[in-house]
PDB file of C-alpha atoms in Angstrom:
ATOM      1  CA  VAL A 911     225.509 244.982  92.445  1.00 69.00           C
ATOM      2  CA  SER A 912     224.740 246.867  89.230  1.00 76.00           C
ATOM      3  CA  GLY A 913     220.983 246.359  89.309  1.00 78.00           C
ATOM      4  CA  PHE A 914     220.966 244.959  85.766  1.00 78.00           C
ATOM      5  CA  SER A 915     219.833 241.406  85.095  1.00 77.00           C
ATOM      6  CA  VAL A 916     221.994 238.983  83.117  1.00 71.00           C
ATOM      7  CA  GLU A 917     219.503 239.212  80.276  1.00 73.00           C
ATOM      8  CA  GLU A 918     219.731 243.011  80.192  1.00 73.00           C
ATOM      9  CA  LEU A 919     223.519 242.905  80.122  1.00 73.00           C
ATOM     10  CA  SER A 920     223.508 240.232  77.427  1.00 68.00           C
ATOM     11  CA  ALA A 921     221.151 242.122  75.099  1.00 65.00           C
ATOM     12  CA  ASN A 922     223.984 243.871  73.255  1.00 68.00           C
ATOM     13  CA  LYS A 923     224.233 246.544  75.952  1.00 71.00           C
ATOM     14  CA  PRO A 924     227.323 248.691  75.219  1.00 77.00           C
ATOM     15  CA  VAL A 925     230.007 248.309  77.861  1.00 78.00           C
ATOM     16  CA  LEU A 926     230.677 252.047  77.758  1.00 80.00           C
ATOM     17  CA  SER A 927     227.129 252.696  78.961  1.00 82.00           C
ATOM     18  CA  LEU A 928     228.131 251.050  82.258  1.00 83.00           C
ATOM     19  CA  ILE A 929     231.110 253.356  82.832  1.00 85.00           C
ATOM     20  CA  ASP A 930     231.289 257.019  83.732  1.00 87.00           C
ATOM     21  CA  SER A 931     231.473 259.042  80.504  1.00 87.00           C
ATOM     22  CA  GLY A 932     234.620 260.820  81.675  1.00 88.00           C
ATOM     23  CA  GLN A 933     236.471 257.483  81.629  1.00 87.00           C
ATOM     24  CA  HIS A 934     235.402 256.289  78.161  1.00 88.00           C
ATOM     25  CA  GLY A 935     238.697 257.381  76.604  1.00 87.00           C
ATOM     26  CA  GLN A 936     240.707 255.573  79.265  1.00 86.00           C
ATOM     27  CA  PHE A 937     238.647 252.405  78.761  1.00 84.00           C
ATOM     28  CA  MET A 938     239.018 252.431  74.972  1.00 85.00           C
ATOM     29  CA  GLU A 939     242.755 253.003  75.297  1.00 85.00           C
ATOM     30  CA  GLY A 940     242.923 249.880  77.456  1.00 81.00           C
ATOM     31  CA  VAL A 941     240.942 247.899  74.879  1.00 80.00           C
ATOM     32  CA  LYS A 942     243.276 249.007  72.054  1.00 82.00           C
ATOM     33  CA  ASN A 943     246.327 248.080  74.097  1.00 80.00           C
ATOM     34  CA  ILE A 944     245.110 244.612  74.956  1.00 76.00           C
ATOM     35  CA  LEU A 945     244.104 243.902  71.327  1.00 76.00           C
ATOM     36  CA  ALA A 946     247.593 245.020  70.312  1.00 77.00           C
ATOM     37  CA  GLY A 947     249.101 242.461  72.677  1.00 73.00           C
ATOM     38  CA  ILE A 948     250.239 244.981  75.297  1.00 74.00           C
ATOM     39  CA  PRO A 949     249.940 243.494  78.826  1.00 69.00           C
ATOM     40  CA  TYR A 950     246.832 244.841  80.520  1.00 70.00           C
ATOM     41  CA  GLU A 951     247.220 246.530  83.863  1.00 75.00           C
ATOM     42  CA  PRO A 952     244.165 246.442  86.184  1.00 78.00           C
ATOM     43  CA  ARG A 953     242.392 249.800  86.119  1.00 82.00           C
ATOM     44  CA  GLU A 954     239.904 251.488  88.380  1.00 86.00           C
ATOM     45  CA  TYR A 955     236.658 252.843  86.947  1.00 88.00           C
ATOM     46  CA  THR A 956     233.430 254.366  88.175  1.00 88.00           C
ATOM     47  CA  ALA A 957     230.611 251.995  87.234  1.00 88.00           C
ATOM     48  CA  ILE A 958     226.981 253.073  86.772  1.00 87.00           C
ATOM     49  CA  ARG A 959     224.084 251.122  88.263  1.00 86.00           C
ATOM     50  CA  LYS A 960     220.685 250.757  86.637  1.00 82.00           C
ATOM     51  CA  ASP A 961     219.252 253.401  88.980  1.00 86.00           C
ATOM     52  CA  GLY A 962     221.961 255.883  87.964  1.00 85.00           C
ATOM     53  CA  SER A 963     224.036 255.637  91.138  1.00 88.00           C
ATOM     54  CA  THR A 964     227.739 254.866  90.866  1.00 88.00           C
ATOM     55  CA  PHE A 965     230.279 252.623  92.571  1.00 87.00           C
ATOM     56  CA  PRO A 966     234.028 251.989  92.132  1.00 86.00           C
ATOM     57  CA  VAL A 967     235.286 248.860  90.372  1.00 86.00           C
ATOM     58  CA  VAL A 968     238.647 247.448  89.352  1.00 84.00           C
ATOM     59  CA  VAL A 969     238.636 245.824  85.918  1.00 82.00           C
ATOM     60  CA  TYR A 970     240.878 242.917  84.949  1.00 77.00           C
ATOM     61  CA  SER A 971     240.935 241.753  81.340  1.00 76.00           C
ATOM     62  CA  SER A 972     242.602 239.181  79.065  1.00 73.00           C
ATOM     63  CA  LEU A 973     242.431 238.123  75.430  1.00 72.00           C
ATOM     64  CA  ILE A 974     240.283 235.270  74.102  1.00 74.00           C
ATOM     65  CA  TYR A 975     241.885 233.194  71.347  1.00 75.00           C
ATOM     66  CA  LYS A 976     240.135 230.958  68.796  1.00 77.00           C
ATOM     67  CA  GLU A 977     242.338 228.782  66.640  1.00 75.00           C
ATOM     68  CA  LYS A 978     245.340 230.902  67.612  1.00 74.00           C
ATOM     69  CA  GLU A 979     243.605 234.063  66.443  1.00 75.00           C
ATOM     70  CA  ILE A 980     242.367 236.870  68.702  1.00 71.00           C
ATOM     71  CA  PHE A 981     238.630 236.354  68.988  1.00 71.00           C
ATOM     72  CA  GLY A 982     237.870 238.958  71.625  1.00 70.00           C
ATOM     73  CA  PHE A 983     238.620 239.666  75.259  1.00 70.00           C
ATOM     74  CA  ARG A 984     237.065 238.891  78.606  1.00 73.00           C
ATOM     75  CA  GLY A 985     236.863 241.186  81.578  1.00 74.00           C
ATOM     76  CA  VAL A 986     236.207 240.889  85.294  1.00 79.00           C
ATOM     77  CA  ALA A 987     234.921 243.880  87.263  1.00 80.00           C
ATOM     78  CA  ILE A 988     235.293 243.737  91.044  1.00 81.00           C
ATOM     79  CA  ASP A 989     233.256 246.034  93.276  1.00 84.00           C
ATOM     80  CA  ILE A 990     235.708 247.791  95.622  1.00 81.00           C
ATOM     81  CA  SER A 991     233.185 249.969  97.461  1.00 82.00           C
ATOM     82  CA  ARG A 992     234.017 248.459 100.854  1.00 81.00           C
ATOM     83  CA  LEU A 993     237.737 248.777 100.207  1.00 77.00           C
ATOM     84  CA  LYS A 994     237.304 252.428  99.254  1.00 77.00           C
ATOM     85  CA  THR A 995     235.270 253.074 102.405  1.00 77.00           C
ATOM     86  CA  MET A 996     238.006 251.459 104.490  1.00 75.00           C
ATOM     87  CA  GLU A 997     240.708 253.474 102.731  1.00 73.00           C
ATOM     88  CA  GLU A 998     238.804 256.703 103.339  1.00 75.00           C
ATOM     89  CA  GLY A 999     238.362 255.785 106.999  1.00 69.00           C
ATOM     90  CA  ILE A1000     242.077 255.046 107.341  1.00 66.00           C
ATOM     91  CA  HIS A1001     242.920 258.315 105.591  1.00 71.00           C
ATOM     92  CA  ARG A1002     240.676 260.268 107.970  1.00 72.00           C
ATOM     93  CA  SER A1003     242.243 258.517 110.963  1.00 65.00           C
ATOM     94  CA  GLU A1004     245.745 259.229 109.685  1.00 64.00           C
ATOM     95  CA  GLU A1005     244.835 262.861 109.073  1.00 69.00           C
ATOM     96  CA  LYS A1006     243.459 263.219 112.616  1.00 64.00           C
ATOM     97  CA  PHE A1007     246.606 261.602 114.021  1.00 60.00           C
ATOM     98  CA  ARG A1008     248.820 263.896 111.946  1.00 65.00           C
ATOM     99  CA  LEU A1009     246.958 266.982 113.148  1.00 62.00           C
ATOM    100  CA  LEU A1010     247.148 265.762 116.739  1.00 59.00           C
ATOM    101  CA  VAL A1011     250.900 265.141 116.522  1.00 56.00           C
ATOM    102  CA  GLU A1012     251.693 268.376 114.720  1.00 63.00           C
ATOM    103  CA  ASN A1013     249.722 270.468 117.212  1.00 60.00           C
ATOM    104  CA  ALA A1014     250.923 268.745 120.379  1.00 61.00           C
ATOM    105  CA  SER A1015     253.384 270.527 122.662  1.00 73.00           C
ATOM    106  CA  ASP A1016     255.578 267.422 122.986  1.00 87.00           C
ATOM    107  CA  ILE A1017     258.003 266.041 120.403  1.00 90.00           C
ATOM    108  CA  VAL A1018     256.996 262.774 118.716  1.00 90.00           C
ATOM    109  CA  PHE A1019     259.630 260.764 116.860  1.00 93.00           C
ATOM    110  CA  SER A1020     260.295 257.306 115.439  1.00 94.00           C
ATOM    111  CA  LEU A1021     263.524 255.307 115.139  1.00 96.00           C
ATOM    112  CA  ASP A1022     264.298 252.278 113.006  1.00 96.00           C
ATOM    113  CA  ARG A1023     266.006 249.146 114.324  1.00 95.00           C
ATOM    114  CA  ALA A1024     269.401 250.816 113.926  1.00 95.00           C
ATOM    115  CA  GLY A1025     268.372 253.805 116.037  1.00 96.00           C
ATOM    116  CA  ASN A1026     268.120 256.213 113.101  1.00 97.00           C
ATOM    117  CA  PHE A1027     265.372 258.824 112.850  1.00 97.00           C
ATOM    118  CA  THR A1028     262.526 257.915 110.485  1.00 95.00           C
ATOM    119  CA  TYR A1029     260.060 260.588 111.657  1.00 92.00           C
ATOM    120  CA  ILE A1030     260.301 263.770 113.762  1.00 92.00           C
ATOM    121  CA  SER A1031     257.336 266.029 114.530  1.00 89.00           C
ATOM    122  CA  PRO A1032     257.591 269.780 113.754  1.00 87.00           C
ATOM    123  CA  GLN A1033     257.929 270.679 117.456  1.00 90.00           C
ATOM    124  CA  TRP A1034     261.531 269.448 117.333  1.00 93.00           C
ATOM    125  CA  SER A1035     262.580 272.481 115.284  1.00 92.00           C
ATOM    126  CA  GLU A1036     260.729 274.847 117.611  1.00 89.00           C
ATOM    127  CA  ILE A1037     262.238 273.349 120.765  1.00 92.00           C
ATOM    128  CA  LEU A1038     265.712 272.241 119.642  1.00 95.00           C
ATOM    129  CA  GLY A1039     266.307 274.358 116.549  1.00 94.00           C
ATOM    130  CA  HIS A1040     267.427 271.578 114.200  1.00 95.00           C
ATOM    131  CA  ASP A1041     266.132 271.133 110.648  1.00 94.00           C
ATOM    132  CA  THR A1042     264.092 267.937 111.056  1.00 92.00           C
ATOM    133  CA  GLY A1043     264.467 267.017 107.389  1.00 92.00           C
ATOM    134  CA  ALA A1044     268.240 266.952 107.760  1.00 94.00           C
ATOM    135  CA  LEU A1045     267.990 264.606 110.757  1.00 96.00           C
ATOM    136  CA  ILE A1046     265.944 261.895 109.026  1.00 96.00           C
ATOM    137  CA  GLY A1047     268.153 258.848 108.536  1.00 96.00           C
ATOM    138  CA  THR A1048     270.769 260.014 111.060  1.00 97.00           C
ATOM    139  CA  PRO A1049     271.518 258.283 114.413  1.00 97.00           C
ATOM    140  CA  SER A1050     269.668 259.700 117.399  1.00 96.00           C
ATOM    141  CA  ALA A1051     272.632 258.831 119.638  1.00 96.00           C
ATOM    142  CA  ALA A1052     274.685 261.602 118.006  1.00 96.00           C
ATOM    143  CA  LEU A1053     272.523 264.237 119.731  1.00 97.00           C
ATOM    144  CA  ILE A1054     272.514 262.730 123.240  1.00 97.00           C
ATOM    145  CA  HIS A1055     274.981 263.779 125.942  1.00 97.00           C
ATOM    146  CA  PRO A1056     277.716 261.110 126.299  1.00 96.00           C
ATOM    147  CA  ASP A1057     277.018 260.721 130.029  1.00 96.00           C
ATOM    148  CA  ASP A1058     273.347 259.982 129.337  1.00 96.00           C
ATOM    149  CA  LEU A1059     273.848 257.723 126.322  1.00 96.00           C
ATOM    150  CA  PRO A1060     274.166 254.382 128.213  1.00 95.00           C
ATOM    151  CA  GLU A1061     270.734 254.837 129.815  1.00 95.00           C
ATOM    152  CA  ASN A1062     269.220 255.667 126.437  1.00 95.00           C
ATOM    153  CA  VAL A1063     270.819 252.605 124.847  1.00 96.00           C
ATOM    154  CA  ARG A1064     269.352 250.412 127.602  1.00 95.00           C
ATOM    155  CA  ALA A1065     265.914 251.932 127.004  1.00 96.00           C
ATOM    156  CA  PHE A1066     266.207 251.387 123.251  1.00 97.00           C
ATOM    157  CA  ARG A1067     267.116 247.726 123.737  1.00 96.00           C
ATOM    158  CA  THR A1068     264.279 247.247 126.221  1.00 96.00           C
ATOM    159  CA  VAL A1069     261.800 248.475 123.634  1.00 96.00           C
ATOM    160  CA  MET A1070     263.281 246.812 120.558  1.00 96.00           C
ATOM    161  CA  GLU A1071     264.455 243.484 122.006  1.00 95.00           C
ATOM    162  CA  MET A1072     261.923 242.900 124.779  1.00 95.00           C
ATOM    163  CA  GLY A1073     258.964 244.742 123.236  1.00 94.00           C
ATOM    164  CA  THR A1074     258.395 246.587 126.515  1.00 94.00           C
ATOM    165  CA  ARG A1075     257.416 250.216 127.068  1.00 93.00           C
ATOM    166  CA  VAL A1076     259.753 252.580 128.911  1.00 94.00           C
ATOM    167  CA  ARG A1077     258.786 255.748 130.767  1.00 91.00           C
ATOM    168  CA  GLY A1078     260.378 258.771 132.385  1.00 90.00           C
ATOM    169  CA  ILE A1079     263.892 258.591 130.918  1.00 93.00           C
ATOM    170  CA  GLU A1080     265.679 261.881 131.642  1.00 94.00           C
ATOM    171  CA  TYR A1081     268.654 262.901 129.523  1.00 96.00           C
ATOM    172  CA  ARG A1082     270.417 265.842 127.892  1.00 96.00           C
ATOM    173  CA  ILE A1083     270.080 266.476 124.171  1.00 96.00           C
ATOM    174  CA  ARG A1084     272.028 268.962 122.090  1.00 96.00           C
ATOM    175  CA  HIS A1085     270.306 272.120 120.859  1.00 96.00           C
ATOM    176  CA  SER A1086     271.291 273.493 117.456  1.00 95.00           C
ATOM    177  CA  ASP A1087     273.118 276.336 119.259  1.00 95.00           C
ATOM    178  CA  GLY A1088     275.405 273.813 120.975  1.00 95.00           C
ATOM    179  CA  THR A1089     273.824 273.996 124.437  1.00 96.00           C
ATOM    180  CA  TRP A1090     272.329 270.986 126.237  1.00 96.00           C
ATOM    181  CA  ARG A1091     268.628 270.747 127.017  1.00 95.00           C
ATOM    182  CA  TRP A1092     267.103 268.304 129.479  1.00 95.00           C
ATOM    183  CA  HIS A1093     264.305 266.102 128.129  1.00 95.00           C
ATOM    184  CA  ALA A1094     262.057 263.430 129.639  1.00 93.00           C
ATOM    185  CA  GLN A1095     261.049 260.619 127.298  1.00 94.00           C
ATOM    186  CA  SER A1096     258.642 257.685 127.124  1.00 92.00           C
ATOM    187  CA  ALA A1097     258.654 255.129 124.319  1.00 94.00           C
ATOM    188  CA  ALA A1098     256.815 252.091 123.000  1.00 94.00           C
ATOM    189  CA  PRO A1099     257.478 249.376 120.404  1.00 94.00           C
ATOM    190  CA  VAL A1100     255.879 249.465 116.948  1.00 93.00           C
ATOM    191  CA  ARG A1101     254.990 246.028 115.595  1.00 92.00           C
ATOM    192  CA  ASN A1102     254.218 244.757 112.106  1.00 90.00           C
ATOM    193  CA  ALA A1103     251.309 242.482 111.185  1.00 87.00           C
ATOM    194  CA  SER A1104     253.311 239.462 112.382  1.00 89.00           C
ATOM    195  CA  GLY A1105     253.886 240.980 115.801  1.00 91.00           C
ATOM    196  CA  GLU A1106     257.578 241.640 115.199  1.00 94.00           C
ATOM    197  CA  VAL A1107     258.971 244.852 116.710  1.00 94.00           C
ATOM    198  CA  VAL A1108     260.098 246.986 113.779  1.00 95.00           C
ATOM    199  CA  ALA A1109     260.384 250.512 115.178  1.00 95.00           C
ATOM    200  CA  TYR A1110     260.768 252.648 118.285  1.00 96.00           C
ATOM    201  CA  GLN A1111     258.071 255.281 118.883  1.00 92.00           C
ATOM    202  CA  GLY A1112     259.057 257.985 121.352  1.00 92.00           C
ATOM    203  CA  ILE A1113     257.527 261.105 122.865  1.00 91.00           C
ATOM    204  CA  CYS A1114     259.506 263.629 124.867  1.00 91.00           C
ATOM    205  CA  HIS A1115     259.238 267.093 126.374  1.00 89.00           C
ATOM    206  CA  ASP A1116     261.661 269.723 127.621  1.00 91.00           C
ATOM    207  CA  ILE A1117     262.296 269.710 131.405  1.00 91.00           C
ATOM    208  CA  THR A1118     265.287 272.080 131.408  1.00 91.00           C
ATOM    209  CA  GLU A1119     263.609 274.690 133.631  1.00 90.00           C
ATOM    210  CA  ARG A1120     262.587 272.024 136.147  1.00 89.00           C
ATOM    211  CA  LYS A1121     266.140 270.691 136.230  1.00 87.00           C
ATOM    212  CA  GLN A1122     267.556 274.192 136.702  1.00 85.00           C
ATOM    213  CA  THR A1123     265.134 274.812 139.571  1.00 86.00           C
ATOM    214  CA  GLU A1124     266.115 271.525 141.192  1.00 80.00           C
ATOM    215  CA  ASP A1125     269.813 272.373 140.852  1.00 75.00           C
ATOM    216  CA  ALA A1126     269.278 275.834 142.321  1.00 76.00           C
ATOM    217  CA  LEU A1127     267.360 274.320 145.233  1.00 77.00           C
ATOM    218  CA  ARG A1128     270.133 271.806 145.912  1.00 72.00           C
ATOM    219  CA  GLU A1129     272.746 274.557 145.810  1.00 71.00           C
ATOM    220  CA  SER A1130     270.666 276.638 148.195  1.00 66.00           C
ATOM    221  CA  GLU A1131     270.277 273.732 150.611  1.00 67.00           C
ATOM    222  CA  ALA A1132     274.020 272.967 150.420  1.00 61.00           C
ATOM    223  CA  HIS A1133     274.832 276.617 151.109  1.00 58.00           C
ATOM    224  CA  TYR A1134     272.428 276.639 154.058  1.00 57.00           C
ATOM    225  CA  ARG A1135     273.972 273.477 155.537  1.00 66.00           C
ATOM    226  CA  LEU A1136     277.476 274.910 155.121  1.00 62.00           C
ATOM    227  CA  LEU A1137     276.390 278.096 156.844  1.00 56.00           C
ATOM    228  CA  ALA A1138     274.707 276.182 159.652  1.00 55.00           C
ATOM    229  CA  ASP A1139     277.748 273.988 160.193  1.00 64.00           C
ATOM    230  CA  ASN A1140     280.071 276.973 160.547  1.00 62.00           C
ATOM    231  CA  VAL A1141     278.213 279.337 162.905  1.00 57.00           C
ATOM    232  CA  SER A1142     278.347 279.270 166.681  1.00 54.00           C
ATOM    233  CA  ASP A1143     274.737 280.251 167.247  1.00 53.00           C
ATOM    234  CA  VAL A1144     272.002 277.628 167.504  1.00 49.00           C
ATOM    235  CA  ILE A1145     269.796 277.339 164.428  1.00 48.00           C
ATOM    236  CA  TRP A1146     266.531 275.433 164.466  1.00 52.00           C
ATOM    237  CA  THR A1147     263.446 275.082 162.306  1.00 50.00           C
TER     238      THR A1147
END
């Protein structure tokens, strides 16, 4: 890993020469602490290879005793290059997901097993006016129209208890100004490493204008039927 042979490392090569110079103080502080009997916490360093390139390591260390006296200390350095690469890849993926969510036109939210908000995307404030920070930890049911709550409860149980996706749930949700807005929602279960459903992940969008158009159309058709039923002339289409 380092490029040095065992013989080269054993030939009184200073340990500090294997560590980035900017971390020498941190390393020596750790050495002083362990010699003073202070429990050593694993630390991350940048190690230097023989060719001058660097790689990340985590160092574990413990004291060596001889006849009940401190004789020295031993250390183990573990190359964590692959772990770092994985962490960076996960971070990039999370960043892409965050950007996608925050720039989407729909609202994305998460609920815990009790139905309380654990995450709400910024679009919520734009569409419904609420301060999303104030809603975290509060029950989502408090914002849903009482007439639509039973259907939402059934959907929540389907996701959380059966681990099944739900789609196209239409319901009214309260705007910060007190009015009701129609939303359509789809949701999916979130599972932990053991496969247990631990959260409810939902996505919804405003369909108020569509609902208003549908209502206006129904009223128009009802008015037309009433008119047709009460005139003496023949009407056909």
